[in-house]
JSON list of C-alpha atoms in Angstrom, two decimals:
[
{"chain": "A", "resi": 1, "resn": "UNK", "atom": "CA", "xyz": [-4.48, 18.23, -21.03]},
{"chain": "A", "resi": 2, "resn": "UNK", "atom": "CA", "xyz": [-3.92, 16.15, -17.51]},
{"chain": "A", "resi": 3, "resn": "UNK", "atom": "CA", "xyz": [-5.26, 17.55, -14.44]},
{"chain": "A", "resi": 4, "resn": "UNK", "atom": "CA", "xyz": [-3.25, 20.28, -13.20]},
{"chain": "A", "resi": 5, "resn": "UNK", "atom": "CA", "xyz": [-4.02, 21.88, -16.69]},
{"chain": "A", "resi": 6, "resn": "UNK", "atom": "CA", "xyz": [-7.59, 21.63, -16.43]},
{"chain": "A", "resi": 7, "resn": "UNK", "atom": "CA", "xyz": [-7.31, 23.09, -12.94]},
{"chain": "A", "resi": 8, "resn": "UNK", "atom": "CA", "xyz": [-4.98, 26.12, -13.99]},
{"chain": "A", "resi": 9, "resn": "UNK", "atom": "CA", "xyz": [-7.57, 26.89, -17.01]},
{"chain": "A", "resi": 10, "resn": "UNK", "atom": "CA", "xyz": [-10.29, 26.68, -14.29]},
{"chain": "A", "resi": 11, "resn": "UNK", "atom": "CA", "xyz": [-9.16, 28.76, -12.43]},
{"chain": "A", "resi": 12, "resn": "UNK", "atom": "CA", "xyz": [-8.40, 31.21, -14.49]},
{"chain": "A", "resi": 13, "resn": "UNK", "atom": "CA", "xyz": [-11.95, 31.06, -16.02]},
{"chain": "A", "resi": 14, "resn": "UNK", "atom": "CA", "xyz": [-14.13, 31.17, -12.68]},
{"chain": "A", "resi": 15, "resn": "UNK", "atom": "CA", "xyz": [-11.19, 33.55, -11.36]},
{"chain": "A", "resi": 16, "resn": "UNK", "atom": "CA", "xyz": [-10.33, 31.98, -7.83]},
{"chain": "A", "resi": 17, "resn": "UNK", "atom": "CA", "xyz": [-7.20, 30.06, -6.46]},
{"chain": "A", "resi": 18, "resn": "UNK", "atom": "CA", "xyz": [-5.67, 27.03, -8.00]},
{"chain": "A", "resi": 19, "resn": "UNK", "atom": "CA", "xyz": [-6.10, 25.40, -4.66]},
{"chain": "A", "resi": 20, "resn": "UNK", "atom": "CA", "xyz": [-10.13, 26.21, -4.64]},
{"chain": "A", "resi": 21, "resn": "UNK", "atom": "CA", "xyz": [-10.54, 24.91, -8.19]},
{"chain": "A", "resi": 22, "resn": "UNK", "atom": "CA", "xyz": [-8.31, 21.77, -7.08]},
{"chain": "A", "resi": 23, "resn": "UNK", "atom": "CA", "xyz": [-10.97, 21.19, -4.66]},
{"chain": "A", "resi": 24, "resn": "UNK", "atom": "CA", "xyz": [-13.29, 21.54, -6.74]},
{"chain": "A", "resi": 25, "resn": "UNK", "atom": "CA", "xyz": [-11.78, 19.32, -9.36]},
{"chain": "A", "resi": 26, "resn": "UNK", "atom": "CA", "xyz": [-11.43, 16.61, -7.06]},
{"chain": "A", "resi": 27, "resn": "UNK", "atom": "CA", "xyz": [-14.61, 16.72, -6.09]},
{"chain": "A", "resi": 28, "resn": "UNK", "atom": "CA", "xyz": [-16.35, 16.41, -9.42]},
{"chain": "A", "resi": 29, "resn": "UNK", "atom": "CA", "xyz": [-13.81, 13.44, -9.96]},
{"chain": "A", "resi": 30, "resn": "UNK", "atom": "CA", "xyz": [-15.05, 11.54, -6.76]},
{"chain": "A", "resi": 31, "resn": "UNK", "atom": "CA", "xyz": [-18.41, 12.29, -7.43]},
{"chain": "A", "resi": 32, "resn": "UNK", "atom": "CA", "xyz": [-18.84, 11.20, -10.71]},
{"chain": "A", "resi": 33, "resn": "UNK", "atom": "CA", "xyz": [-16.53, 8.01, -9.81]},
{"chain": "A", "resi": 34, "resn": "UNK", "atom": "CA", "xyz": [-18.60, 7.55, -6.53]},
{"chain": "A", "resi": 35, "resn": "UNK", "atom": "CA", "xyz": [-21.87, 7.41, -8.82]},
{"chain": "A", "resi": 36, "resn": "UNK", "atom": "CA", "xyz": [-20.26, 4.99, -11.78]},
{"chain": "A", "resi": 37, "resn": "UNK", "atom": "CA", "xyz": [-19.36, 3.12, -8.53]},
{"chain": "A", "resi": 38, "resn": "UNK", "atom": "CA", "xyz": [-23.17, 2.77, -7.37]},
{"chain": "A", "resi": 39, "resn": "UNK", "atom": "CA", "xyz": [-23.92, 1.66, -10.58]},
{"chain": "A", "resi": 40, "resn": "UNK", "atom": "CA", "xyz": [-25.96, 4.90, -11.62]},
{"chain": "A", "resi": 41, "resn": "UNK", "atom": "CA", "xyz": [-25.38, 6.43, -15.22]},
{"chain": "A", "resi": 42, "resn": "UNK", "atom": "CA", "xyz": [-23.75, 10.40, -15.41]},
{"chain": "A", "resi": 43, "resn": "UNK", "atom": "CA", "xyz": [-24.77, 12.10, -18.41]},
{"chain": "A", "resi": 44, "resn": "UNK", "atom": "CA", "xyz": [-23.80, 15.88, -19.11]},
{"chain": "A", "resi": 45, "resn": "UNK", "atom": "CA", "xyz": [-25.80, 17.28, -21.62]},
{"chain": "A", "resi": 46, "resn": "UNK", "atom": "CA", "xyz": [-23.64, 18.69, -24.78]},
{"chain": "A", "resi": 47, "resn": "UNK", "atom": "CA", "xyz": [-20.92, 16.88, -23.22]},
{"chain": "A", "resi": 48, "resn": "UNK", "atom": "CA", "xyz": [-21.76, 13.05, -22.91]},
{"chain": "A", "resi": 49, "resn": "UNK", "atom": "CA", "xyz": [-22.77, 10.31, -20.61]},
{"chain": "A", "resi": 50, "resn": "UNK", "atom": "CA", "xyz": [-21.34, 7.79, -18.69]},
{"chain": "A", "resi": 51, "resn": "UNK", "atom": "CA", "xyz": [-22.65, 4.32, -18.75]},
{"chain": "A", "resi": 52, "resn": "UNK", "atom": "CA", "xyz": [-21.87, 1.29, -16.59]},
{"chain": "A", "resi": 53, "resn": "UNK", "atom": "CA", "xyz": [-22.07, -2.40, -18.41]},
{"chain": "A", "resi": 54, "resn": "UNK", "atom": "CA", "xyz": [-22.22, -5.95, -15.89]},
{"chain": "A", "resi": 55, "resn": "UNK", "atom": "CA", "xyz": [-21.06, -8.52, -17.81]},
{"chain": "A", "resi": 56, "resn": "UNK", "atom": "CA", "xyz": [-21.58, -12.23, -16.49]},
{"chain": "A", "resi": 57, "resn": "UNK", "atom": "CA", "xyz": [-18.01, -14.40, -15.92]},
{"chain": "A", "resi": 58, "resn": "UNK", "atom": "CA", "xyz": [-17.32, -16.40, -19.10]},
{"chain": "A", "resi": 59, "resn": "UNK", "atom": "CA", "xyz": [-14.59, -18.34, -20.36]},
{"chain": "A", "resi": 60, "resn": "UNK", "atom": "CA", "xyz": [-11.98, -16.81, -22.45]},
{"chain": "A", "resi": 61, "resn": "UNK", "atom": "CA", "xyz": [-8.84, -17.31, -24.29]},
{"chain": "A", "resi": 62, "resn": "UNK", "atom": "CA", "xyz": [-6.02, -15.96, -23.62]},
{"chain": "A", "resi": 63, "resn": "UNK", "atom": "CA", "xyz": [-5.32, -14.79, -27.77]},
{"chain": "A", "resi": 64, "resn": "UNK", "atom": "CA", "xyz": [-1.60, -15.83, -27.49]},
{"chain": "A", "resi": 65, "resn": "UNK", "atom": "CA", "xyz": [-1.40, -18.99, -26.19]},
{"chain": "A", "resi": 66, "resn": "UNK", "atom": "CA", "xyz": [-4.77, -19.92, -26.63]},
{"chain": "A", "resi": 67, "resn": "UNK", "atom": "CA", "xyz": [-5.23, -21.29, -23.55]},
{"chain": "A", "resi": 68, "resn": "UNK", "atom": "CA", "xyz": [-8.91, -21.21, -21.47]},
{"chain": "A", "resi": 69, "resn": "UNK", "atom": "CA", "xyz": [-9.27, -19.01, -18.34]},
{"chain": "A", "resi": 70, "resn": "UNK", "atom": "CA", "xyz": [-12.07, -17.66, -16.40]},
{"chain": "A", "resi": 71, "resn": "UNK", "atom": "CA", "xyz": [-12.97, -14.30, -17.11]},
{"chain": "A", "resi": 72, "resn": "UNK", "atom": "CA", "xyz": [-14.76, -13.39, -13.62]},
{"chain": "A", "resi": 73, "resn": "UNK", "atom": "CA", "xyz": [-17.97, -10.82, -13.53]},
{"chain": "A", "resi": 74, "resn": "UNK", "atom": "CA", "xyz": [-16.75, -6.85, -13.88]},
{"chain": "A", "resi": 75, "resn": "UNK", "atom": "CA", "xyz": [-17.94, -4.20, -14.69]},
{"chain": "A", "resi": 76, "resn": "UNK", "atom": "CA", "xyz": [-17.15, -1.88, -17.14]},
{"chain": "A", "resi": 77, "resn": "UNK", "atom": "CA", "xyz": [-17.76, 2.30, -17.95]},
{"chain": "A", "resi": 78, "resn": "UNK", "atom": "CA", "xyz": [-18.48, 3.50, -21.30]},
{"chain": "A", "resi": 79, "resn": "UNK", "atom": "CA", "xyz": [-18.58, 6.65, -22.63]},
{"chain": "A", "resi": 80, "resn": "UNK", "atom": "CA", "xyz": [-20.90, 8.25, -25.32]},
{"chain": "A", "resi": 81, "resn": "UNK", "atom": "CA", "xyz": [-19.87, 11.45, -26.47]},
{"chain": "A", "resi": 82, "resn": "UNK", "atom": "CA", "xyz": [-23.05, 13.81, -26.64]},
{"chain": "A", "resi": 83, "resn": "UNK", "atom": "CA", "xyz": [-24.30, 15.34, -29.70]},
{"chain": "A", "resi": 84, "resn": "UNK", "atom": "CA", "xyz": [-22.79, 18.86, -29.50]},
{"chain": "A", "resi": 85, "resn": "UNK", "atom": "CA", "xyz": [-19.35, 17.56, -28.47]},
{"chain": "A", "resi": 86, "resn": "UNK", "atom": "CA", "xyz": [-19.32, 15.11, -31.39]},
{"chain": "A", "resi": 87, "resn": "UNK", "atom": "CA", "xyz": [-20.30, 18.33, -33.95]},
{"chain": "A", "resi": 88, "resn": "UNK", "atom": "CA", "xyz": [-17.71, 20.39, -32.79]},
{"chain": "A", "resi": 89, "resn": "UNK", "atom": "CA", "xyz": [-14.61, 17.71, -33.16]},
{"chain": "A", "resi": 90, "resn": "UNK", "atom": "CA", "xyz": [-16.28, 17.24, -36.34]},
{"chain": "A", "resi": 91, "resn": "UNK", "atom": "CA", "xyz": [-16.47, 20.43, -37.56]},
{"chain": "A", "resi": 92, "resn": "UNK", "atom": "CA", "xyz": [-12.85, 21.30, -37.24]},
{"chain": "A", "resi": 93, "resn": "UNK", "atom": "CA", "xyz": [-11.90, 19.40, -40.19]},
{"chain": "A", "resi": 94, "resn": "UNK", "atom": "CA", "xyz": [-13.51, 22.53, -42.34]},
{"chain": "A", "resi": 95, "resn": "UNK", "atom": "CA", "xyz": [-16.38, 20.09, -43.23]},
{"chain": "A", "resi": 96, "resn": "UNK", "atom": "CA", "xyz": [-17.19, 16.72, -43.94]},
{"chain": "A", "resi": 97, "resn": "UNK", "atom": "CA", "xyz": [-17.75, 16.60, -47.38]},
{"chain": "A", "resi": 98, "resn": "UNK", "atom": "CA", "xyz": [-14.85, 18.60, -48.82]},
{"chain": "A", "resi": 99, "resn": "UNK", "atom": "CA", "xyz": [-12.58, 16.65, -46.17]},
{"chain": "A", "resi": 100, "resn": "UNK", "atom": "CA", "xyz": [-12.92, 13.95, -47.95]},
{"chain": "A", "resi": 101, "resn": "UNK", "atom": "CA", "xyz": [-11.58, 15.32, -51.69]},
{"chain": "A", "resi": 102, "resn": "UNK", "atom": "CA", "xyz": [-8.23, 14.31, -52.38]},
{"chain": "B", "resi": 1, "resn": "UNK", "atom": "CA", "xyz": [-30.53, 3.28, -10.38]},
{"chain": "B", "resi": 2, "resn": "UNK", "atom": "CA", "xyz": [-30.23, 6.75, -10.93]},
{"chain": "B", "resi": 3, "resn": "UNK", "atom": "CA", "xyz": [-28.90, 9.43, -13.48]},
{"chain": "B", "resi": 4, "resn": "UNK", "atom": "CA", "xyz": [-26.35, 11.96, -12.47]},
{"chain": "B", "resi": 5, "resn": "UNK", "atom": "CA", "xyz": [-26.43, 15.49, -14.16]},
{"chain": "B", "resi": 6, "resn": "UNK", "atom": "CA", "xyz": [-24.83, 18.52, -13.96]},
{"chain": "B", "resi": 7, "resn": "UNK", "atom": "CA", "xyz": [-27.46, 19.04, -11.27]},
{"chain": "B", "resi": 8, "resn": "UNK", "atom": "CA", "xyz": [-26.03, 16.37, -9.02]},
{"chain": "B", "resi": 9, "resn": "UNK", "atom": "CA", "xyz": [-22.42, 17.58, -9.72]},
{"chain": "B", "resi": 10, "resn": "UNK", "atom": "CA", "xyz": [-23.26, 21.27, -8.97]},
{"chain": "B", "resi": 11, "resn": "UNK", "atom": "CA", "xyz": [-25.31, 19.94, -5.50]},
{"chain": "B", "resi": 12, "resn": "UNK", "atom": "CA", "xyz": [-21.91, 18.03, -4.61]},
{"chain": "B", "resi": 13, "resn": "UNK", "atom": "CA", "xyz": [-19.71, 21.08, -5.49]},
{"chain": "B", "resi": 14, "resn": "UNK", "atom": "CA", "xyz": [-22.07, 23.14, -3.23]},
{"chain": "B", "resi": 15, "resn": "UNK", "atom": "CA", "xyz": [-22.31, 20.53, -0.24]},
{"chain": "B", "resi": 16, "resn": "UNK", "atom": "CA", "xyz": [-18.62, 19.47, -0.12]},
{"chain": "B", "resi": 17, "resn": "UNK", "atom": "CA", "xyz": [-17.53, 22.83, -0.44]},
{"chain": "B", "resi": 18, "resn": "UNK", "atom": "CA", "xyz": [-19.95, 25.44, 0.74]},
{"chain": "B", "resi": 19, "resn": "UNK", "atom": "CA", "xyz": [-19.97, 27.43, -2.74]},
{"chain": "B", "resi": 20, "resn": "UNK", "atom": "CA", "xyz": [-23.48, 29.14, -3.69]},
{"chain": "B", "resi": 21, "resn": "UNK", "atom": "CA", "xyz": [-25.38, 26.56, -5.58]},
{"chain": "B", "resi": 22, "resn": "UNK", "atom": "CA", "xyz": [-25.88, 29.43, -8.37]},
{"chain": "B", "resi": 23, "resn": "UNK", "atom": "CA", "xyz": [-21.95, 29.96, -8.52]},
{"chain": "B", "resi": 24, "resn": "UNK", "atom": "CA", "xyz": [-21.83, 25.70, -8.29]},
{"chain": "B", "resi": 25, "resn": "UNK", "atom": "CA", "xyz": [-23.25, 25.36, -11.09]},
{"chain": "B", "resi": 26, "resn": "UNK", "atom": "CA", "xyz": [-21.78, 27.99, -13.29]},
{"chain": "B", "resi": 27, "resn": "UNK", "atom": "CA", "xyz": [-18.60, 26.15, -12.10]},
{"chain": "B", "resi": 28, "resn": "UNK", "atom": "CA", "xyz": [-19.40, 23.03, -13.10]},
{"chain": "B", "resi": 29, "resn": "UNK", "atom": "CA", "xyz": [-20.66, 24.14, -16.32]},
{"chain": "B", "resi": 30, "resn": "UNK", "atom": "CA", "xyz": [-17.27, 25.82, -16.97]},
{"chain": "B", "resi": 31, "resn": "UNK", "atom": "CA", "xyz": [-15.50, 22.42, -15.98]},
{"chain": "B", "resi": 32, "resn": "UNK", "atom": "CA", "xyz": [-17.27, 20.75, -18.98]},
{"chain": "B", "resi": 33, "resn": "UNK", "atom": "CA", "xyz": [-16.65, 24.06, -21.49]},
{"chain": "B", "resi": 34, "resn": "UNK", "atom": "CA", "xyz": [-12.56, 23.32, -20.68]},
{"chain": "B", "resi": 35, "resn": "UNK", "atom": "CA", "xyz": [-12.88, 20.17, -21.03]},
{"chain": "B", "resi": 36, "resn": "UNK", "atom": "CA", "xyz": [-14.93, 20.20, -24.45]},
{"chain": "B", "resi": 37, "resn": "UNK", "atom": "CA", "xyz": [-12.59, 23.06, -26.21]},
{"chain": "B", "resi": 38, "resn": "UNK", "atom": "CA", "xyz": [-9.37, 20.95, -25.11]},
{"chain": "B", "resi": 39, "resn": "UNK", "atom": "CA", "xyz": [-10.94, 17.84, -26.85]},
{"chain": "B", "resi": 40, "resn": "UNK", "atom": "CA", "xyz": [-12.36, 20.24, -30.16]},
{"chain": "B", "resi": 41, "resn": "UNK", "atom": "CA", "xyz": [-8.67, 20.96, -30.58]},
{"chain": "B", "resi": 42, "resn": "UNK", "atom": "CA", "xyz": [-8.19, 17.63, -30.61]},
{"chain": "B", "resi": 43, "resn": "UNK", "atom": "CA", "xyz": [-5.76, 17.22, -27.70]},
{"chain": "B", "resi": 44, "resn": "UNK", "atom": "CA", "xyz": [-7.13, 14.35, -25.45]},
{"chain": "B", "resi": 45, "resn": "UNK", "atom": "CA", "xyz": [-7.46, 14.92, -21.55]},
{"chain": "B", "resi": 46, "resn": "UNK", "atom": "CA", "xyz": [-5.97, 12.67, -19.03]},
{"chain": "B", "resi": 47, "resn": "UNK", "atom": "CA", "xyz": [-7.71, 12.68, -16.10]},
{"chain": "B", "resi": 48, "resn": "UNK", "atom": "CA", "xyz": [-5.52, 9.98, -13.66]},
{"chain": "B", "resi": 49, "resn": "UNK", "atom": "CA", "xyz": [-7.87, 8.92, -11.42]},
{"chain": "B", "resi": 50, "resn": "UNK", "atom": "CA", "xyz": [-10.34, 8.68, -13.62]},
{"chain": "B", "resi": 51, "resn": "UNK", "atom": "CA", "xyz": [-9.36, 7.74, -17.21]},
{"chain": "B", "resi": 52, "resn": "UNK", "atom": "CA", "xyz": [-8.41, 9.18, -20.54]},
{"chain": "B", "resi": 53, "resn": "UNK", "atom": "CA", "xyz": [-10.82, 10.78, -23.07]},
{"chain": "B", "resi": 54, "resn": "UNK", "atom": "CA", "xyz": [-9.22, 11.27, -26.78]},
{"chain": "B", "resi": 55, "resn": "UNK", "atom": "CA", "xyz": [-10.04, 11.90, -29.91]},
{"chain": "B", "resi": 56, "resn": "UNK", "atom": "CA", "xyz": [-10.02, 9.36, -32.41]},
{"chain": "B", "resi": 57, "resn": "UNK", "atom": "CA", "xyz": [-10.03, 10.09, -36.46]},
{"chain": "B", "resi": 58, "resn": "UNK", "atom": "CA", "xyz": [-12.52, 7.51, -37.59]},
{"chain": "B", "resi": 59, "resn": "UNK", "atom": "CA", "xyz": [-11.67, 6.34, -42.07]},
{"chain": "B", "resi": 60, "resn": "UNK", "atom": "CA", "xyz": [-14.08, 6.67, -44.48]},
{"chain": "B", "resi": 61, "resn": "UNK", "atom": "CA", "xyz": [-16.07, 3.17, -44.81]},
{"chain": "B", "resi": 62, "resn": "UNK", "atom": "CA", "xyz": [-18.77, 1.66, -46.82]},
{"chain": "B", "resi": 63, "resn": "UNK", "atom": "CA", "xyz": [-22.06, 1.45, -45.05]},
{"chain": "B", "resi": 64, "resn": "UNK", "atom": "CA", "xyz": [-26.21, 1.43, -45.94]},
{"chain": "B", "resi": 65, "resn": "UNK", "atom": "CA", "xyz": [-28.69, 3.18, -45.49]},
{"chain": "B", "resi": 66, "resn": "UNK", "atom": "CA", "xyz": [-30.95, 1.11, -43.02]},
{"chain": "B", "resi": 67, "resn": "UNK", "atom": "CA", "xyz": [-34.21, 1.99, -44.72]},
{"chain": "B", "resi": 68, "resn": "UNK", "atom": "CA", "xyz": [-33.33, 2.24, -48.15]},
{"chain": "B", "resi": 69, "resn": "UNK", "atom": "CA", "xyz": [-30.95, -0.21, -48.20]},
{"chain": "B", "resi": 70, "resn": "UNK", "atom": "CA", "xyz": [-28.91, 2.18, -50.83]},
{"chain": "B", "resi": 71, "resn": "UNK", "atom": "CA", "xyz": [-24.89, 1.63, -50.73]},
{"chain": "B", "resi": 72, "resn": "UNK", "atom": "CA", "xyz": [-23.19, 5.21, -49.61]},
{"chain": "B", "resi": 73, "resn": "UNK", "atom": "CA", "xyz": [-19.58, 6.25, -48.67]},
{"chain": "B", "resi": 74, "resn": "UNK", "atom": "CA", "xyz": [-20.03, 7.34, -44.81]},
{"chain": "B", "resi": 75, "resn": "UNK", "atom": "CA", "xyz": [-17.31, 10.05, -44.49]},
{"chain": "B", "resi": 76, "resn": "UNK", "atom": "CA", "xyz": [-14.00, 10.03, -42.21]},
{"chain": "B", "resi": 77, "resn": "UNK", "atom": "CA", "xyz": [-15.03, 11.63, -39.26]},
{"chain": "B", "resi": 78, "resn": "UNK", "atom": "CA", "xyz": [-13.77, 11.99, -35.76]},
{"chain": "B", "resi": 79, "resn": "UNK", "atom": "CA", "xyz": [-15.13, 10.32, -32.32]},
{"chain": "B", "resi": 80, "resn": "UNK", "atom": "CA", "xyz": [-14.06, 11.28, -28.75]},
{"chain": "B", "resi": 81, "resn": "UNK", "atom": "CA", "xyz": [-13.60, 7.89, -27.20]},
{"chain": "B", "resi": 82, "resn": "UNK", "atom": "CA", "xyz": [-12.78, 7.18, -23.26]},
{"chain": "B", "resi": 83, "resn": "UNK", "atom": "CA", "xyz": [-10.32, 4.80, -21.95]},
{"chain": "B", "resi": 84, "resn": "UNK", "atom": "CA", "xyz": [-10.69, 4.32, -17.84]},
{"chain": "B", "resi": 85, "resn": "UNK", "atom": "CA", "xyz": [-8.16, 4.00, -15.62]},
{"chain": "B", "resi": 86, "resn": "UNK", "atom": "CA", "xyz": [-7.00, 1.29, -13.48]},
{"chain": "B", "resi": 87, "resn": "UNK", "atom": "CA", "xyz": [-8.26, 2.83, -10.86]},
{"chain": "B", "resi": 88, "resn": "UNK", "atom": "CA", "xyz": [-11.90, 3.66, -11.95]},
{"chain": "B", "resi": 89, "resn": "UNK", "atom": "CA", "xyz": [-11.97, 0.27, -13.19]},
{"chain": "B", "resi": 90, "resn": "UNK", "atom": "CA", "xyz": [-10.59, -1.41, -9.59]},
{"chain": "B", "resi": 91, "resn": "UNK", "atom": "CA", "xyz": [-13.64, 1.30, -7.92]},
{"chain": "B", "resi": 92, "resn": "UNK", "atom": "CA", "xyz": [-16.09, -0.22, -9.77]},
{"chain": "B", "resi": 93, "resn": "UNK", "atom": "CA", "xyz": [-15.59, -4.26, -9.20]},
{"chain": "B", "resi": 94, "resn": "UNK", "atom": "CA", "xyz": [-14.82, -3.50, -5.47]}
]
């Protein structure tokens, strides 16, 4: 699913115009990138959270070659998926123990 | 520091874009519903400006129980993972 899917099935859902639910797509988007951005945490509950790491400069190698560089200071996002998201993917399988006979 | 929750997002839906705050948040919480079903039926959403959540299928493995210590088979299972994009990643080291 890319955007313009998410924004069709929204629309269709809350019932208003593609264009409205674009708007509001975009907005959720920015907001939630605007917040990563500040350095503040998102976390949607069912759904799961957002979560910023800083991580110092250090000196790497490039795996290749094998040759040093400088990894500068960035930061990263992680996601954590939130507990009822993670039940439901899992439960699709038709559960986990018989899954796993072969 | 702060946390944003579907609170915030439903305040920013209702600020930016002059819906009802009650409507706002039923919006939002749809948002999340179409996301989640897309991802139970395992097809990943792609989000460009923001990144790429999929799901992964995770193999069986060995592992222990931390407090007894006892050796058990931890089952294949399945994780949703997130991969940001260029662009979230560029926001946040600007």
């Amino acid at each position: 699913m890319n955007k313009s899917e998410l924004i069709e099935a929204l629309a269709e859902k809350i019932n208003m115009p593609i264009r409205e639910a674009g708007s509001i797509t975009n907005t959720l988007i920015d907001t939630m990138t605007e917040a990563l951005a500040s350095g503040d945490s998102i976390e949607i509950r069912g759904f799961g959270s957002f979560v910023v790491k800083e991580y110092d400069s250090y000196t790497g190698r490039n795996p290749k070659t094998g040759q040093k560089i400088k990894v500068s200071p960035k930061k990263l996002p992680f996601f954590k998926v939130g507990k009822e998201l993670r039940e439901r993917v899992n439960s699709h399988q038709g559960g986990k123990k018989s899954a796993r006979k072969k | 520091m702060s946390n944003v929750t579907r609170k915030e997002l439903a305040v920013a839906v209702h600020e930016q874009l002059g819906i009802s705050q009650r409507n706002s948040s039923d919006i939002v919480d749809t948002v999340f519903s179409v996301l989640k079903d897309s991802l139970v039926d395992g097809e990943s959403v792609k989000l460009v400006q923001f990144g790429t959540l999929t799901v992964r299928d995770k193999s069986p493995r060995k592992g222990r129980n931390p407090r007894t210590g006892e050796a058990m088979t931890i089952t294949k299972r399945k994780m949703v993972s997130f991969r940001p994009s260029k662009q979230l990643r560029e926001q946040l080291n600007k």
